[in-house]
Tab-separated table of C-alpha atoms and ligand atoms in Angstrom:
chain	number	residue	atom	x	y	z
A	1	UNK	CA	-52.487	29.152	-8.879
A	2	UNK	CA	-50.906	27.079	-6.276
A	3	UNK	CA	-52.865	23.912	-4.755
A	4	UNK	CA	-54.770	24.401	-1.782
A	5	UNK	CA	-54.725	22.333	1.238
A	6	UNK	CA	-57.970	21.488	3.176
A	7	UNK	CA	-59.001	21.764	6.981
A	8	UNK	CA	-61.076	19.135	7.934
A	9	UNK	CA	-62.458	18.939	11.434
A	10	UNK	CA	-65.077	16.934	13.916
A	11	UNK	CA	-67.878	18.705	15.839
A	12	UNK	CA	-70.250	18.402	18.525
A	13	UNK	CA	-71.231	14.913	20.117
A	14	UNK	CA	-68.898	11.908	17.579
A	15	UNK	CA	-70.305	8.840	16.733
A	16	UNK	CA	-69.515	5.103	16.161
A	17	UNK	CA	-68.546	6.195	12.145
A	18	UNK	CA	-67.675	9.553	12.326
A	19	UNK	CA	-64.213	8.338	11.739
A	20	UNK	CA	-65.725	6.572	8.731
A	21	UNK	CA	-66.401	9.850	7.390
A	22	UNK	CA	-62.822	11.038	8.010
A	23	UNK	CA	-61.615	8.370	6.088
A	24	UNK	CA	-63.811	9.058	3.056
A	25	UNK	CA	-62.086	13.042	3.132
A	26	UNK	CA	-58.865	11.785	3.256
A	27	UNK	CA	-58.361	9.146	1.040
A	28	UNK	CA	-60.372	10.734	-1.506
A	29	UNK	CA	-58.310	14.008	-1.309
A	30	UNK	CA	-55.232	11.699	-1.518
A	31	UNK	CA	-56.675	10.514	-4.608
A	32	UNK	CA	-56.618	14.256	-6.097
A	33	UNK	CA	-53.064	15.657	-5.444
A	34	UNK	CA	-53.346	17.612	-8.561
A	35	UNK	CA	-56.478	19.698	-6.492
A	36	UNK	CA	-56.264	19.201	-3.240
A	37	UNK	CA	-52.882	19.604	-1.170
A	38	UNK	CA	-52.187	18.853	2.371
A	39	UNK	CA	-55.452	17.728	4.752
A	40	UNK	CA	-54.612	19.166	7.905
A	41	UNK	CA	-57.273	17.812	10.750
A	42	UNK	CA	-57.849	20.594	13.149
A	43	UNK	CA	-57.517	19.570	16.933
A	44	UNK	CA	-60.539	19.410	18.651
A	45	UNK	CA	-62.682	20.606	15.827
A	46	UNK	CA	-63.321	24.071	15.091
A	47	UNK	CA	-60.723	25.311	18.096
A	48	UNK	CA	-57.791	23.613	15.963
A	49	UNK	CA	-58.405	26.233	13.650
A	50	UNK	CA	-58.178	28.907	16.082
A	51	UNK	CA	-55.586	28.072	18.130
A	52	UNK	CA	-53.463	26.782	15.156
A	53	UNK	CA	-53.348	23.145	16.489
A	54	UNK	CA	-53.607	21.337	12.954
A	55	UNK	CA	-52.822	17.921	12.509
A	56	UNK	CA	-50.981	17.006	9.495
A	57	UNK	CA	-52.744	13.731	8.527
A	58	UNK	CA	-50.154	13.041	5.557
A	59	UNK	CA	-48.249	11.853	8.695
A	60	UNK	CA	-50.454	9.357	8.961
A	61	UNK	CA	-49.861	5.765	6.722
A	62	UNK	CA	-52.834	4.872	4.279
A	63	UNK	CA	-53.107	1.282	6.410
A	64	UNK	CA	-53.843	3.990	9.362
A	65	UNK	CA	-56.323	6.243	7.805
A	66	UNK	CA	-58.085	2.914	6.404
A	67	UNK	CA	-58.026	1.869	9.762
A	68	UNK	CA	-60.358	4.715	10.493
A	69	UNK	CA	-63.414	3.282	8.747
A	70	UNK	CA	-63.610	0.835	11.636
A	71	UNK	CA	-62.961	2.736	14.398
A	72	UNK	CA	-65.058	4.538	17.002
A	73	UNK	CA	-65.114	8.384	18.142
A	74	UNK	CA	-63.286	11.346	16.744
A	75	UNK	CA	-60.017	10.480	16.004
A	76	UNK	CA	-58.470	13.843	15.673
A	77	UNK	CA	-60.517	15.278	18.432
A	78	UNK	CA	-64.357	17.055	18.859
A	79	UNK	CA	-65.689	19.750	19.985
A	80	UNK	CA	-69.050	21.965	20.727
A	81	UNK	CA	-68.023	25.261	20.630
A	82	UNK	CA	-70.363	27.540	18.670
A	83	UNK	CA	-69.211	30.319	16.659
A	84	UNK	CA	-71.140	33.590	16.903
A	85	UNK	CA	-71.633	35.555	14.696
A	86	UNK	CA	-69.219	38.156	12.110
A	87	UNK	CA	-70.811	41.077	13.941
A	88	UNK	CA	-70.357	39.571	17.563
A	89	UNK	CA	-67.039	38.074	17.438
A	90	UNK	CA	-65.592	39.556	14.375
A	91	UNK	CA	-61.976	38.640	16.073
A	92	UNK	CA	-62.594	35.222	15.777
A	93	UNK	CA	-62.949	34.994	11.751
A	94	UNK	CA	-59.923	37.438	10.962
A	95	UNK	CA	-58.336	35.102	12.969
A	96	UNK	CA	-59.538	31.930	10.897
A	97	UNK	CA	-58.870	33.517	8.017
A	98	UNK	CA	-55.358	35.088	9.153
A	99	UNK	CA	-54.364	30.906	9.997
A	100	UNK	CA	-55.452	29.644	6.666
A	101	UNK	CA	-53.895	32.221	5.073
A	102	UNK	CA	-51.033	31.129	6.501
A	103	UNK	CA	-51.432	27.572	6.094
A	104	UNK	CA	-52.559	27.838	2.390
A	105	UNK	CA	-56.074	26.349	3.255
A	106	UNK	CA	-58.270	27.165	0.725
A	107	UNK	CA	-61.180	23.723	1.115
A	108	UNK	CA	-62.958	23.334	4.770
A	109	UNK	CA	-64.467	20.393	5.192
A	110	UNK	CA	-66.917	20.330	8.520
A	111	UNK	CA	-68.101	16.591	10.045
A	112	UNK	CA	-71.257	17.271	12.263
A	113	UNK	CA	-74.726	18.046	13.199
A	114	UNK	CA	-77.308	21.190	12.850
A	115	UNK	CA	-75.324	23.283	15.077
A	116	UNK	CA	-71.500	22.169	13.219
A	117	UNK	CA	-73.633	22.726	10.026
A	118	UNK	CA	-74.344	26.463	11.418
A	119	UNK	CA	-70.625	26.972	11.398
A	120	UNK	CA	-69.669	25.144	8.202
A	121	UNK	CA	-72.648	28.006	7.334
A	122	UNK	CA	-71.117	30.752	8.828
A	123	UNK	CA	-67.411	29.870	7.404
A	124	UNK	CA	-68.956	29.234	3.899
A	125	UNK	CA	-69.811	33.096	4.342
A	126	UNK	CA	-66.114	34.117	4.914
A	127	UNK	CA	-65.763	34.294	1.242
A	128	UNK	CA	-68.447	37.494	0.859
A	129	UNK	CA	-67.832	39.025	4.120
A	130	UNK	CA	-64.233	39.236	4.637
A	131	UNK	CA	-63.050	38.813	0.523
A	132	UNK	CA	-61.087	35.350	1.576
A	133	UNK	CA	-62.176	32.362	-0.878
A	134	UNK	CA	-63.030	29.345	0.924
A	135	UNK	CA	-64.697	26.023	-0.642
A	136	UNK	CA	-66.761	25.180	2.329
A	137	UNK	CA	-68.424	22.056	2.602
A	138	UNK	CA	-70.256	20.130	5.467
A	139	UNK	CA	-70.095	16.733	6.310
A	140	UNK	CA	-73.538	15.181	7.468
A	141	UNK	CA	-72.883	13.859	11.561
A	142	UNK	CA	-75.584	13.067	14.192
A	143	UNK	CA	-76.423	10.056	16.373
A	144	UNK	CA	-80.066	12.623	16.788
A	145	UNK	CA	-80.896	11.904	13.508
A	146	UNK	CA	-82.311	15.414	12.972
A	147	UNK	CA	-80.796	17.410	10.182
A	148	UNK	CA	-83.560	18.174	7.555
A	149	UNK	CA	-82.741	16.854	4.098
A	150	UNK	CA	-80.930	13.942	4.401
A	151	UNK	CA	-82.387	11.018	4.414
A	152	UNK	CA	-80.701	9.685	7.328
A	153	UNK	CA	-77.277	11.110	9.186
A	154	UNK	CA	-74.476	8.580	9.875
A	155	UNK	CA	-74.267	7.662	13.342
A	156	UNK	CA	-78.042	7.168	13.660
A	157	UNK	CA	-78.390	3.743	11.890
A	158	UNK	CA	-75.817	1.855	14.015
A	159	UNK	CA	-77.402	3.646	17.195
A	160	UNK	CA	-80.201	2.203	16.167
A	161	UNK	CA	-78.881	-0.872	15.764
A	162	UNK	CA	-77.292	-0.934	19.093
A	163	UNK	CA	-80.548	0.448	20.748
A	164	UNK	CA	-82.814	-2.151	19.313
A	165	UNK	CA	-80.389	-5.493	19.547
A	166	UNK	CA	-79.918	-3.954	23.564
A	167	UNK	CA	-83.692	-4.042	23.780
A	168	UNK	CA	-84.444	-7.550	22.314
A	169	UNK	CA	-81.904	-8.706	24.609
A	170	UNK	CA	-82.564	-7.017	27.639
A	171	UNK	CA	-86.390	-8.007	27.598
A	172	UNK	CA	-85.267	-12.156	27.000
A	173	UNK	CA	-83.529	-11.545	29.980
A	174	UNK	CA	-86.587	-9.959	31.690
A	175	UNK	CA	-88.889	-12.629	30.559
A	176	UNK	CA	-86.963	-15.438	32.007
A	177	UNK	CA	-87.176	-13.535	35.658
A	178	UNK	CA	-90.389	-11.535	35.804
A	179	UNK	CA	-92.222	-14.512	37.630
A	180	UNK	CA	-90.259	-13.917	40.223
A	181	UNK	CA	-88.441	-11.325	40.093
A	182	UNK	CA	-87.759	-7.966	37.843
A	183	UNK	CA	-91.064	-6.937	35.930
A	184	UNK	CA	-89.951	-3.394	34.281
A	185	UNK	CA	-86.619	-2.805	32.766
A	186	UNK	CA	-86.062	0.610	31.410
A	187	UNK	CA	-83.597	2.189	29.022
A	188	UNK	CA	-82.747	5.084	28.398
A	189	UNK	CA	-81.308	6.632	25.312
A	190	UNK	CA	-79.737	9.738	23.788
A	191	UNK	CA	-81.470	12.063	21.513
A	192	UNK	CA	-82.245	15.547	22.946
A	193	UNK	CA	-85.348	16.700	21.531
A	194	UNK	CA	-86.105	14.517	18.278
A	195	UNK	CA	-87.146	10.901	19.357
A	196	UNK	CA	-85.579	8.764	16.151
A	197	UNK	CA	-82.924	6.915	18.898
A	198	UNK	CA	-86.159	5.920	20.550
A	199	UNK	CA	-88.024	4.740	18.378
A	200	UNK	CA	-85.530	2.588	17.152
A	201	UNK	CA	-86.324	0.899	20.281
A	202	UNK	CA	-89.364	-0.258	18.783
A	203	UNK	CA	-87.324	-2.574	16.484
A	204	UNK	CA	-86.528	-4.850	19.134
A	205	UNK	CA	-90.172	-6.538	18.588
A	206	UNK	CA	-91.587	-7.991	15.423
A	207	UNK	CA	-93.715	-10.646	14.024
A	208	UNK	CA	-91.255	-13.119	15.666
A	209	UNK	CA	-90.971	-11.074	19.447
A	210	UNK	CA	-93.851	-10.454	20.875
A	211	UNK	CA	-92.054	-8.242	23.604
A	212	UNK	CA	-94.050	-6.054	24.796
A	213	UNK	CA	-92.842	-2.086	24.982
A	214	UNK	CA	-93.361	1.418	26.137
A	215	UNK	CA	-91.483	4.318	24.275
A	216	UNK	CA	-91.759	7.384	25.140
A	217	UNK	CA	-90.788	9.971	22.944
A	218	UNK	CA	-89.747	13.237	23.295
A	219	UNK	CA	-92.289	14.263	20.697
A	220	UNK	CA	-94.871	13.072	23.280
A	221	UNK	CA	-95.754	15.330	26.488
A	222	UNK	CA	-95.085	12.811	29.364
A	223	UNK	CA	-98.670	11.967	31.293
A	224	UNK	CA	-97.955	9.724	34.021
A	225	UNK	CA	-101.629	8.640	34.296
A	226	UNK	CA	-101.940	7.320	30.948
A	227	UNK	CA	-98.078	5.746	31.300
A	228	UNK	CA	-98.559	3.917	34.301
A	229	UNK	CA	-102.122	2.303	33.087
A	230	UNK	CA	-100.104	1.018	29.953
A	231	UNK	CA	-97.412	-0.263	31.783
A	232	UNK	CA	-99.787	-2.001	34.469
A	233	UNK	CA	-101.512	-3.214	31.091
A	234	UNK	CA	-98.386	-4.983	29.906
A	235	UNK	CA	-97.081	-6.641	32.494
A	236	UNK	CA	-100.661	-8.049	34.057
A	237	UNK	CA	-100.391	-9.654	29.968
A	238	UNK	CA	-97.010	-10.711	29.709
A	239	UNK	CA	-95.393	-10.470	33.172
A	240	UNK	CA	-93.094	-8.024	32.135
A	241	UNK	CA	-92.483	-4.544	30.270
A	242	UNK	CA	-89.490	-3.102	28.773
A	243	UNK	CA	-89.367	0.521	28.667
A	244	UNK	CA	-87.170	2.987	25.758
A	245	UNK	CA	-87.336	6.279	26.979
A	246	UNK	CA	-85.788	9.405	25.483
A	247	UNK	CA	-83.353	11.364	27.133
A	248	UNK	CA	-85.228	14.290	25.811
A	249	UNK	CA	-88.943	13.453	27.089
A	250	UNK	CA	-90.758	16.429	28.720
A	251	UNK	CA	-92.833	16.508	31.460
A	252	UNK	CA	-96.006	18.425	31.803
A	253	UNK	CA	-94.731	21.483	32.951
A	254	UNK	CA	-92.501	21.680	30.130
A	255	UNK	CA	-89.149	20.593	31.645
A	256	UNK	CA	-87.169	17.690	30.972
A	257	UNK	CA	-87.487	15.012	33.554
A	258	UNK	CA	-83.791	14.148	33.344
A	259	UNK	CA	-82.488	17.943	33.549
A	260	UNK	CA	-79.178	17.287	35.405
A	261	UNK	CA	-78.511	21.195	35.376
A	262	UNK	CA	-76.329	23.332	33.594
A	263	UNK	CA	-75.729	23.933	29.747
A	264	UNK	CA	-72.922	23.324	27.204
A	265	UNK	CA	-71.333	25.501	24.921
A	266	UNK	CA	-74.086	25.185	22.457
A	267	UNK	CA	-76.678	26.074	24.907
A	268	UNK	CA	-78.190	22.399	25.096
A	269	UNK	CA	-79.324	21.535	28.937
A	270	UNK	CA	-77.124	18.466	30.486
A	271	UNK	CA	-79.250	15.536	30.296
A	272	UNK	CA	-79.368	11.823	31.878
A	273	UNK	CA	-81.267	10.337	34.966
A	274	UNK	CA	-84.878	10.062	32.968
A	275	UNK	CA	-84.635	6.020	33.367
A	276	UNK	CA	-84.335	6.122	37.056
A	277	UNK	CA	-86.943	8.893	37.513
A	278	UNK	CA	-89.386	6.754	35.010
A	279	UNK	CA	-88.580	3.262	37.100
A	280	UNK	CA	-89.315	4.816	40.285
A	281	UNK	CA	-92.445	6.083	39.016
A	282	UNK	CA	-93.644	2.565	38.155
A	283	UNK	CA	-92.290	1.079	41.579
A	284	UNK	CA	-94.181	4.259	43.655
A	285	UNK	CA	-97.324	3.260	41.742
A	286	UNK	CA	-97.416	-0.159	40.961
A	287	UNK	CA	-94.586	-2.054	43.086
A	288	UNK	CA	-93.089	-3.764	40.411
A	289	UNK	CA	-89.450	-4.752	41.168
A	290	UNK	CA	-87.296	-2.589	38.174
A	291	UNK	CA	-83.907	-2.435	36.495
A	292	UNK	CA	-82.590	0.392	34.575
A	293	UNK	CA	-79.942	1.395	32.769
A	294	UNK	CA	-78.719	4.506	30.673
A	295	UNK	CA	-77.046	3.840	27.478
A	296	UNK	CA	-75.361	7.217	27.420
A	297	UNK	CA	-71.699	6.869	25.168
A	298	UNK	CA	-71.924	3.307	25.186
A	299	UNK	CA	-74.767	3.501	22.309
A	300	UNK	CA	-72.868	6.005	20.251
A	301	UNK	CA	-69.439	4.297	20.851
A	302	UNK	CA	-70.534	0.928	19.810
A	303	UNK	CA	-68.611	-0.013	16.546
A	304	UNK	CA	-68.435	-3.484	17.244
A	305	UNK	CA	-72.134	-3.673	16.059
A	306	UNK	CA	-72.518	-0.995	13.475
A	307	UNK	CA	-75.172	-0.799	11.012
A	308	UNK	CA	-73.100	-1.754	7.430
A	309	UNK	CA	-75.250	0.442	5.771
A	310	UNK	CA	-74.384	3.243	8.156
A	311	UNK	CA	-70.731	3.009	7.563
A	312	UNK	CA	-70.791	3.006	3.896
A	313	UNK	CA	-73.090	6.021	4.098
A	314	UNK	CA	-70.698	7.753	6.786
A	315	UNK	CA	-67.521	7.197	4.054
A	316	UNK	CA	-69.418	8.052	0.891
A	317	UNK	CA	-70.634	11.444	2.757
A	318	UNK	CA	-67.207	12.289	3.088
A	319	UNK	CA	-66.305	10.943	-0.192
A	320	UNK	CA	-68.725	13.123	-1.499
A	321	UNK	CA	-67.794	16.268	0.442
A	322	UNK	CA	-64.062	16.254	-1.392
A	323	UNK	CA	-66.167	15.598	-4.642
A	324	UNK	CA	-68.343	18.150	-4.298
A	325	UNK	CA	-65.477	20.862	-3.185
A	326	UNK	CA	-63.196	19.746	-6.212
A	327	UNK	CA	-66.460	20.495	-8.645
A	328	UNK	CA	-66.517	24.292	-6.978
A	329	UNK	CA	-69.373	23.508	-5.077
A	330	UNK	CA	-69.256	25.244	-1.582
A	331	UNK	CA	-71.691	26.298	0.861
A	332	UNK	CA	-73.376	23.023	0.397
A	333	UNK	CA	-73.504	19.484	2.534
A	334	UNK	CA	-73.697	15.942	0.769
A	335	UNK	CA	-77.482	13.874	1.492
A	336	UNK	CA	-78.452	10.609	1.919
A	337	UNK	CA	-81.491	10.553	-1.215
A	338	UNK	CA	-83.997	7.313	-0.668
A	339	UNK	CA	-85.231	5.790	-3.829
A	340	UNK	CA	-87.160	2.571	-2.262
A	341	UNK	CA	-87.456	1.315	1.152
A	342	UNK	CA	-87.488	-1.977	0.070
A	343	UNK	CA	-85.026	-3.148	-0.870
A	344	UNK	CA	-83.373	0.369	0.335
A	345	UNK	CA	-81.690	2.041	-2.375
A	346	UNK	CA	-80.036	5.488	-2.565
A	347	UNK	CA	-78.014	7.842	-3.421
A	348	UNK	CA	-75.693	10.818	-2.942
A	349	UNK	CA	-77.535	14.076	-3.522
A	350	UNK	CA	-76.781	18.023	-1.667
A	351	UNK	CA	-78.232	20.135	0.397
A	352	UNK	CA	-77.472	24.049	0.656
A	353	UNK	CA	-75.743	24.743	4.404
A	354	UNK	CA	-78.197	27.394	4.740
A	355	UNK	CA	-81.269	25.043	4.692
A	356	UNK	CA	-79.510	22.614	7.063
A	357	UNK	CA	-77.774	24.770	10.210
A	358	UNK	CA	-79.937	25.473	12.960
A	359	UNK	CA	-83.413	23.201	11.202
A	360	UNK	CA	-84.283	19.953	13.600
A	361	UNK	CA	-86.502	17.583	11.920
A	362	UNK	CA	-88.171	15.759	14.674
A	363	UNK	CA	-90.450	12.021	14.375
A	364	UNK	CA	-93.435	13.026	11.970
A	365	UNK	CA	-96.700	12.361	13.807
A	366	UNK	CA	-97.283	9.439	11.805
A	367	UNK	CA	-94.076	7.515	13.032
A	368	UNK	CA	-95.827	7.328	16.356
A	369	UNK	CA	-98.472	5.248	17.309
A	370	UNK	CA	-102.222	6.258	18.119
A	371	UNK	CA	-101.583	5.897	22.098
A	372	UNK	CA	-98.210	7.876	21.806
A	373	UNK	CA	-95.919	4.822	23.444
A	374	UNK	CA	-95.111	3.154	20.257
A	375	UNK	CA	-94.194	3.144	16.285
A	376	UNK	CA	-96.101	2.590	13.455
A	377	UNK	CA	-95.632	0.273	10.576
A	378	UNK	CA	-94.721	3.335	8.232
A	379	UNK	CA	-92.009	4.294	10.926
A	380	UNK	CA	-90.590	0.477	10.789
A	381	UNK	CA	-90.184	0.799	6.693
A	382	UNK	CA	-88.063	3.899	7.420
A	383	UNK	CA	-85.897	2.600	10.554
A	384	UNK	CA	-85.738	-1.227	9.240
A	385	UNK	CA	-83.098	-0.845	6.614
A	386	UNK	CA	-81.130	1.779	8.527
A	387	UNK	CA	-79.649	-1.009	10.952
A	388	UNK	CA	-79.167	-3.626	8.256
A	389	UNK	CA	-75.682	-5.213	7.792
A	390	UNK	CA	-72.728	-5.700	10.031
A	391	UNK	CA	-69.704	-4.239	9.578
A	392	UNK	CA	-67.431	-6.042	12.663
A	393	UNK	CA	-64.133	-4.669	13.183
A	394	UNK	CA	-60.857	-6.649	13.593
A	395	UNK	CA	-60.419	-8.347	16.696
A	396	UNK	CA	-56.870	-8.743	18.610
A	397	UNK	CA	-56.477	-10.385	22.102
A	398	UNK	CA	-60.516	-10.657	22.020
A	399	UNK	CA	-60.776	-6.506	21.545
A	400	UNK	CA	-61.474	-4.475	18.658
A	401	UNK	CA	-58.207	-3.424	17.088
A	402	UNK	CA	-59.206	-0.253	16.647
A	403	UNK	CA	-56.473	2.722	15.397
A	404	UNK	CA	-55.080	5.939	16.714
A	405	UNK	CA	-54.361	8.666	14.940
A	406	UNK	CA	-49.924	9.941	16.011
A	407	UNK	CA	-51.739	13.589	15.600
A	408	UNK	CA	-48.654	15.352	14.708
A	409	UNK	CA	-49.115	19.328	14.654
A	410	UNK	CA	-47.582	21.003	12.008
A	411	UNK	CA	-45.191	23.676	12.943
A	412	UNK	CA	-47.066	27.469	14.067
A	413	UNK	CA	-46.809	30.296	12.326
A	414	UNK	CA	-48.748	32.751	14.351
A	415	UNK	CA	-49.323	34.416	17.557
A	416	UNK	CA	-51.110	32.540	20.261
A	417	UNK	CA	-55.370	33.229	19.804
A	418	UNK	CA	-57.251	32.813	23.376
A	419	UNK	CA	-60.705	31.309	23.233
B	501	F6P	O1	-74.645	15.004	19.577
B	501	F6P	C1	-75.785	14.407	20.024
B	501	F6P	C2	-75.664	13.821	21.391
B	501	F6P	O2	-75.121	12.543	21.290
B	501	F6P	C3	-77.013	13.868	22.110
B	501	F6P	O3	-77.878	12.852	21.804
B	501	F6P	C4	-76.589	13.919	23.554
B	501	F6P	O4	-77.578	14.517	24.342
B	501	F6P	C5	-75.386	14.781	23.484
B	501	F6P	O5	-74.804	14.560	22.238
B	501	F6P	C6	-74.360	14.568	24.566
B	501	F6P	O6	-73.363	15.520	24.383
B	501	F6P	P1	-71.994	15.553	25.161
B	501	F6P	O7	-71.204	14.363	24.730
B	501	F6P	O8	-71.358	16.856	24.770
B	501	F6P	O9	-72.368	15.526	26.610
């Protein structure tokens, strides 16, 4: 039987270690010539595949793909484009199946959250449905935090990190002008319906910062009343109040109070604008003089302050992926298993796809605080070690030196496929 290349792709919204991941696939494929062949990286995710647009990462020098472990976004390219399903777009499979055919592609190897996970799913099911083997195997993605399972997802923990240090050092800066000037600063942060990104706001105070903060969660039904009282609260204490609020916070009428309009392909409503509705809230009600600022790709993009434990969890989940495939496991996604919080330990466990696509685990009740604008000591033990260790990449000329990827396509074989 001949050897069997892999696709490998990146899906939906990339992170600061996605690329971490990427290198994990490919250098531990590389490792296993005898098993694995060629890893072509499909362009743009998922629409590489279709359209044929594969990049042939042997092209690419080990110093490159190394390279990758420190260095931000989706190198080959994302994507959010959802497949449906066999019986709606049964064109769409023949035609995966008619360009790994043709490429000899015989491991897929998906990088992304609960929606990518859904199509790692469906692909996994190619096998059954359409009699063309496939070793199908996701790779665990999200800034959201919220695929089930896993103990974390890579991306989330140097979020975090970048969420909390942004926090501390936004509300020093407060402090030293609330007498006379700014009183409420408010960020806002990513996370569309789960509130982990938030919360890791919460990290900015501690025994040793006694800043005070408002989170509000998406978790939590906004109630203006009960916000505004907490925030006069704060600042009649300490002068000032810094404010984390989710991109994904509700009001009471059930709609999100940064809906920008429209959807994406997944179906997820465009979000950002809740820290300017939130700030002029407080100013309509209470006078104080505000800043605010959205976060938006700068918190995701952030490599230069990466959680270390986040990238070393981002490459061994994609370590783990080629492991698992070259054992004939398929069908299933690598996990990040907690043993102790303190100090954290883990390990590498699995998850079946189908108990991953489509499942958001959102903050547990008892991560938030009794009033609903904070975290609780049980919720610090779980964040706390997620943002621990840096990771800096190499510097050139002052910048990151950070590495792209010469994408070279390898040759078509096959008609064009319209999307
Ligand atoms: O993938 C998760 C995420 O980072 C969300 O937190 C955010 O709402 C969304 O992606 C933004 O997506 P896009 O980059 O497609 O606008």
């Amino acid at each position: 039987m001949s050897i069997k290349n892999a696709f490998y792709a990146q899906s939906g919204g990339v992170t600061s270690v996605i690329n971490a991941s990427a290198c994990g696939v490919i250098q531990t494929a590389r490792q296993h010539p005898d098993k694995i062949g060629t890893v072509y990286a499909g362009f743009n995710g998922i629409i590489g595949a279709l359209k044929e647009e594969l990049i042939d990462t042997s092209l690419e020098s080990d110093a490159a793909i190394a390279a990758l472990r420190h260095t931000p976004a989706g190198a080959f390219g994302s994507c959010r484009y959802k497949l449906k399903s066999l019986e709606q777009n049964k064109a769409e499979y023949e035609r995966l199946i008619e360009v790994f055919k043709a490429h000899n592609i015989g491991y897929f190897f998906y990088n992304g959250g609960g929606d990518s996970q859904d199509t790692a799913y469906k692909v996994s099911q190619l096998g059954d449905q359409m009699g063309y083997p496939m070793v199908c195997v996701g790779v665990p993605k999200t800034v959201d935090n919220d695929l089930p399972i896993t103990d974390t997802c890579p991306g989330f923990g140097s979020v975090a990190k970048y969420i909390a240090v942004s926090m501390r050092e936004a509300s020093f800066d407060v402090a030293s002008m609330c007498s006379t000037s700014t009183k409420v600063f408010v960020l806002e942060v990513m996370g569309r319906h789960a509130g982990w990104i938030a919360a890791a706001g919460g990290l900015a105070a501690d025994a040793d910062n006694d800043i005070p903060l408002v989170i509000l969660f998406p978790e939590v039904k906004f109630d203006q009343a009960k916000f505004l009282a907490k925030i006069d609260e704060k600042v009649k204490k300490h002068g000032y109040c810094s404010v984390v609020v989710s991109e994904g916070v509700k009001g009471a009428d059930g709609k999100f109070l940064a809906e920008a309009g429209g959807t994406d392909a997944f179906g997820h409503a465009q979000l950002g604008g809740a820290a300017p509705v939130v700030a002029n809230i407080v100013k309509e009600a209470l006078g104080y003089k505000y800043h605010w600022a959205v976060a938006d790709y700068l918190q995701r993009a952030a490599r230069h302050i990466a959680s270390k434990t986040d990238v070393d969890q981002a490459y061994a989940m994609g370590k783990a992926a080629v492991e698992l495939a070259i054992s004939g496991r398929s069908a299933v996604m690598p996990t990040i298993v907690r043993t102790s919080d303190s100090p954290y330990q883990w390990h590498v466990g699995h998850a079946e796809l189908k108990d991953v696509a489509n499942v958001e685990k959102m903050m547990p009740a008892e991560f938030i605080s009794e009033d609903g604008f904070g975290i609780t000591e049980a919720c610090r033990r779980y964040l706390q070690p997620l943002i621990m260790g840096e990771d800096y990449p190499p510097y050139k000329n002052g910048l990151p030196d950070y590495v792209t990827m010469k994408k070279q396509m390898i040759a078509k074989k096959l008609a064009e496929f319209s999307i």
